[in-house]
Amino acid sequence: ERLVGLLPLAIAATDGKPAVAGTYQAEYQSWLADPSDGGAFVSEALRIVGTRFPRADLTFRYLPHGAPVEHLVRAGYGSRLTQVLHKRPLMRIDGDALAKSLAKKSNKSRFNRLNRMGNVTLDRLTSRVELESAIHDASVQYDLRQGATHRSPPFLEDPFKRQFHLSLMSQPDALHVTLLRVDKTVVSSHVDYLDRKWSYLGVPSHSPFYFQHSPGKLHMLLLGKLLADEGVECLDLTPGGDPWVLAFWMFQVVFAATAAT
């Protein structure tokens, strides 16, 4: 026997119904199958799930662009399949363009104002121990922004979220974590996901005490240069339509459709 496909599911503790693993914690959700499978695996997997849970709806929050949903239509799932298209902003990593943007008068002015407060550095964290020392500041800043925007502080509401990211940090090349510091003070942070030549926005945050200096914008510019040096080609700012991504159109943001089923 050999593995030809994998559909990771979980059973919700609240109602005992199946859910795609990760639920709202996972930005993209899908299945894995041999390219030669032709859709047979996912069709049979969903048939089995439907037989065991006849009244359950299975929701893929965001399917990756290019997910082969046409196989499900051909297999007779068309009438039971609902697709909603979403835009996802993609930041193409162009080191030269980012360097020119950093050299602009407005950005140099922001950077100089921060430098007058202390030594400004962008630090890449590479170990769980390093993240353990920084995750408190990052999670508090993230909760403040999410609480103000969506009335939901993710780390405060989910006691496992912090440990989840620490566990990911133990896996090689799973996370891409950077901190923008003024001396030892964290003014902005990015806990992003990494997949070969792509990075995916995860937990971005910045200190409200430095907002007038646009630390989030400066962090994105410096992060882009770092990603370019590391050979990363794209930063996926992920679907959802959050207004803050509009600030990054200057980074050649292009939009591609992705489907949520």
GROMACS .gro file of C-alpha atoms in nm, residues 54-200:
model
  147
   54PRO     CA    1  -2.479   1.344   0.662
   55ARG     CA    2  -2.591   1.678   0.808
   56ALA     CA    3  -2.252   1.843   0.833
   57ASP     CA    4  -2.112   2.118   0.610
   58LEU     CA    5  -1.740   2.113   0.543
   59THR     CA    6  -1.590   2.458   0.494
   60PHE     CA    7  -1.249   2.531   0.345
   61ARG     CA    8  -1.183   2.885   0.465
   62TYR     CA    9  -0.958   2.975   0.172
   63LEU     CA   10  -0.853   2.727  -0.092
   64PRO     CA   11  -0.510   2.796  -0.242
   65HIS     CA   12  -0.514   2.947  -0.589
   66GLY     CA   13  -0.539   2.668  -0.844
   67ALA     CA   14  -0.693   2.409  -0.614
   68PRO     CA   15  -0.857   2.148  -0.847
   69VAL     CA   16  -1.221   2.203  -0.750
   70GLU     CA   17  -1.325   2.110  -1.106
   71HIS     CA   18  -1.271   1.747  -1.005
   72LEU     CA   19  -1.551   1.780  -0.751
   73VAL     CA   20  -1.787   1.925  -1.010
   74ARG     CA   21  -1.718   1.638  -1.246
   75ALA     CA   22  -1.773   1.394  -0.960
   76GLY     CA   23  -2.127   1.527  -0.909
   77TYR     CA   24  -2.065   1.766  -0.620
   78GLY     CA   25  -2.151   2.075  -0.826
   79SER     CA   26  -2.497   2.126  -0.674
   80ARG     CA   27  -2.352   2.096  -0.323
   81LEU     CA   28  -2.048   2.313  -0.382
   82THR     CA   29  -2.049   2.686  -0.307
   83GLN     CA   30  -1.751   2.892  -0.417
   84VAL     CA   31  -1.680   3.253  -0.322
   85LEU     CA   32  -1.394   3.440  -0.489
   86HIS     CA   33  -1.167   3.659  -0.275
   87LYS     CA   34  -0.879   3.887  -0.364
   88ARG     CA   35  -0.541   3.828  -0.209
   89PRO     CA   36  -0.269   4.094  -0.225
   90LEU     CA   37   0.072   3.965  -0.325
   91MET     CA   38   0.384   4.168  -0.251
   92ARG     CA   39   0.638   4.087  -0.518
   93ILE     CA   40   0.985   4.101  -0.367
   94ASP     CA   41   1.193   4.346  -0.571
   95GLY     CA   42   1.505   4.442  -0.378
   96ASP     CA   43   1.592   4.738  -0.602
   97ALA     CA   44   1.242   4.888  -0.582
   98LEU     CA   45   1.235   4.847  -0.204
   99ALA     CA   46   1.576   5.014  -0.169
  100LYS     CA   47   1.451   5.310  -0.374
  101SER     CA   48   1.142   5.336  -0.155
  102LEU     CA   49   1.353   5.334   0.160
  103ALA     CA   50   1.563   5.615   0.012
  104LYS     CA   51   1.259   5.838  -0.038
  105LYS     CA   52   1.257   6.153   0.170
  106SER     CA   53   0.943   6.062   0.364
  107ASN     CA   54   1.072   5.718   0.463
  108LYS     CA   55   1.420   5.847   0.546
  109SER     CA   56   1.256   6.107   0.768
  110ARG     CA   57   1.058   5.838   0.955
  111PHE     CA   58   1.367   5.626   0.995
  112ASN     CA   59   1.574   5.920   1.121
  113ARG     CA   60   1.308   6.012   1.378
  114LEU     CA   61   1.322   5.658   1.516
  115ASN     CA   62   1.702   5.664   1.511
  116ARG     CA   63   1.702   5.973   1.730
  117MET     CA   64   1.525   5.765   1.996
  118GLY     CA   65   1.784   5.485   1.984
  119ASN     CA   66   1.957   5.235   1.761
  120VAL     CA   67   1.710   5.096   1.502
  121THR     CA   68   1.761   4.735   1.396
  122LEU     CA   69   1.567   4.466   1.211
  123ASP     CA   70   1.645   4.136   1.377
  124ARG     CA   71   1.565   3.793   1.230
  125LEU     CA   72   1.483   3.533   1.497
  126THR     CA   73   1.581   3.177   1.419
  127SER     CA   74   1.517   2.977   1.737
  128ARG     CA   75   1.232   2.897   1.973
  129VAL     CA   76   1.426   3.048   2.263
  130GLU     CA   77   1.450   3.382   2.081
  131LEU     CA   78   1.077   3.381   2.004
  132GLU     CA   79   0.992   3.291   2.364
  133SER     CA   80   1.161   3.612   2.478
  134ALA     CA   81   0.971   3.824   2.223
  135ILE     CA   82   0.629   3.665   2.182
  136HIS     CA   83   0.476   3.849   2.477
  137ASP     CA   84   0.534   4.191   2.320
  138ALA     CA   85   0.429   4.067   1.976
  139SER     CA   86   0.107   3.904   2.100
  140VAL     CA   87   0.003   4.202   2.317
  141GLN     CA   88   0.058   4.445   2.030
  142TYR     CA   89  -0.129   4.215   1.790
  143ASP     CA   90  -0.423   4.179   2.032
  144LEU     CA   91  -0.445   4.556   2.074
  145ARG     CA   92  -0.476   4.606   1.698
  146GLN     CA   93  -0.716   4.317   1.643
  147GLY     CA   94  -0.922   4.415   1.945
  148ALA     CA   95  -0.956   4.772   1.820
  149THR     CA   96  -1.031   4.665   1.461
  150HIS     CA   97  -1.238   4.350   1.506
  151ARG     CA   98  -1.318   4.347   1.880
  152SER     CA   99  -1.138   4.015   1.910
  153PRO     CA  100  -0.795   3.974   2.078
  154PRO     CA  101  -0.679   3.638   1.932
  155PHE     CA  102  -0.401   3.553   2.177
  156LEU     CA  103  -0.608   3.655   2.479
  157GLU     CA  104  -0.906   3.448   2.364
  158ASP     CA  105  -0.706   3.140   2.265
  159PRO     CA  106  -0.472   3.007   2.535
  160PHE     CA  107  -0.309   2.768   2.284
  161LYS     CA  108  -0.218   3.025   2.018
  162ARG     CA  109   0.110   3.129   2.177
  163GLN     CA  110   0.225   2.770   2.229
  164PHE     CA  111   0.124   2.683   1.873
  165HIS     CA  112   0.359   2.943   1.726
  166LEU     CA  113   0.639   2.843   1.962
  167SER     CA  114   0.599   2.484   1.845
  168LEU     CA  115   0.614   2.594   1.482
  169MET     CA  116   0.934   2.783   1.560
  170SER     CA  117   1.089   2.451   1.660
  171GLN     CA  118   1.040   2.323   1.303
  172PRO     CA  119   1.310   2.422   1.052
  173ASP     CA  120   1.201   2.690   0.802
  174ALA     CA  121   0.837   2.692   0.917
  175LEU     CA  122   0.830   3.051   1.044
  176HIS     CA  123   0.997   3.374   0.934
  177VAL     CA  124   1.014   3.601   1.240
  178THR     CA  125   1.151   3.955   1.243
  179LEU     CA  126   1.151   4.230   1.505
  180LEU     CA  127   1.201   4.602   1.445
  181ARG     CA  128   1.366   4.735   1.757
  182VAL     CA  129   1.464   5.075   1.891
  183ASP     CA  130   1.745   4.974   2.124
  184LYS     CA  131   1.578   4.685   2.313
  185THR     CA  132   1.219   4.801   2.262
  186VAL     CA  133   1.011   4.606   2.007
  187VAL     CA  134   0.824   4.864   1.798
  188SER     CA  135   0.706   4.624   1.526
  189SER     CA  136   0.707   4.249   1.469
  190HIS     CA  137   0.625   3.993   1.202
  191VAL     CA  138   0.562   3.626   1.277
  192ASP     CA  139   0.510   3.499   0.922
  193TYR     CA  140   0.504   3.156   0.760
  194LEU     CA  141   0.761   3.031   0.513
  195ASP     CA  142   0.727   2.790   0.223
  196ARG     CA  143   1.037   2.772   0.005
  197LYS     CA  144   1.036   3.090  -0.205
  198TRP     CA  145   0.710   3.229  -0.064
  199SER     CA  146   0.633   3.385   0.272
  200TYR     CA  147   0.281   3.422   0.413
   0.00000   0.00000   0.00000
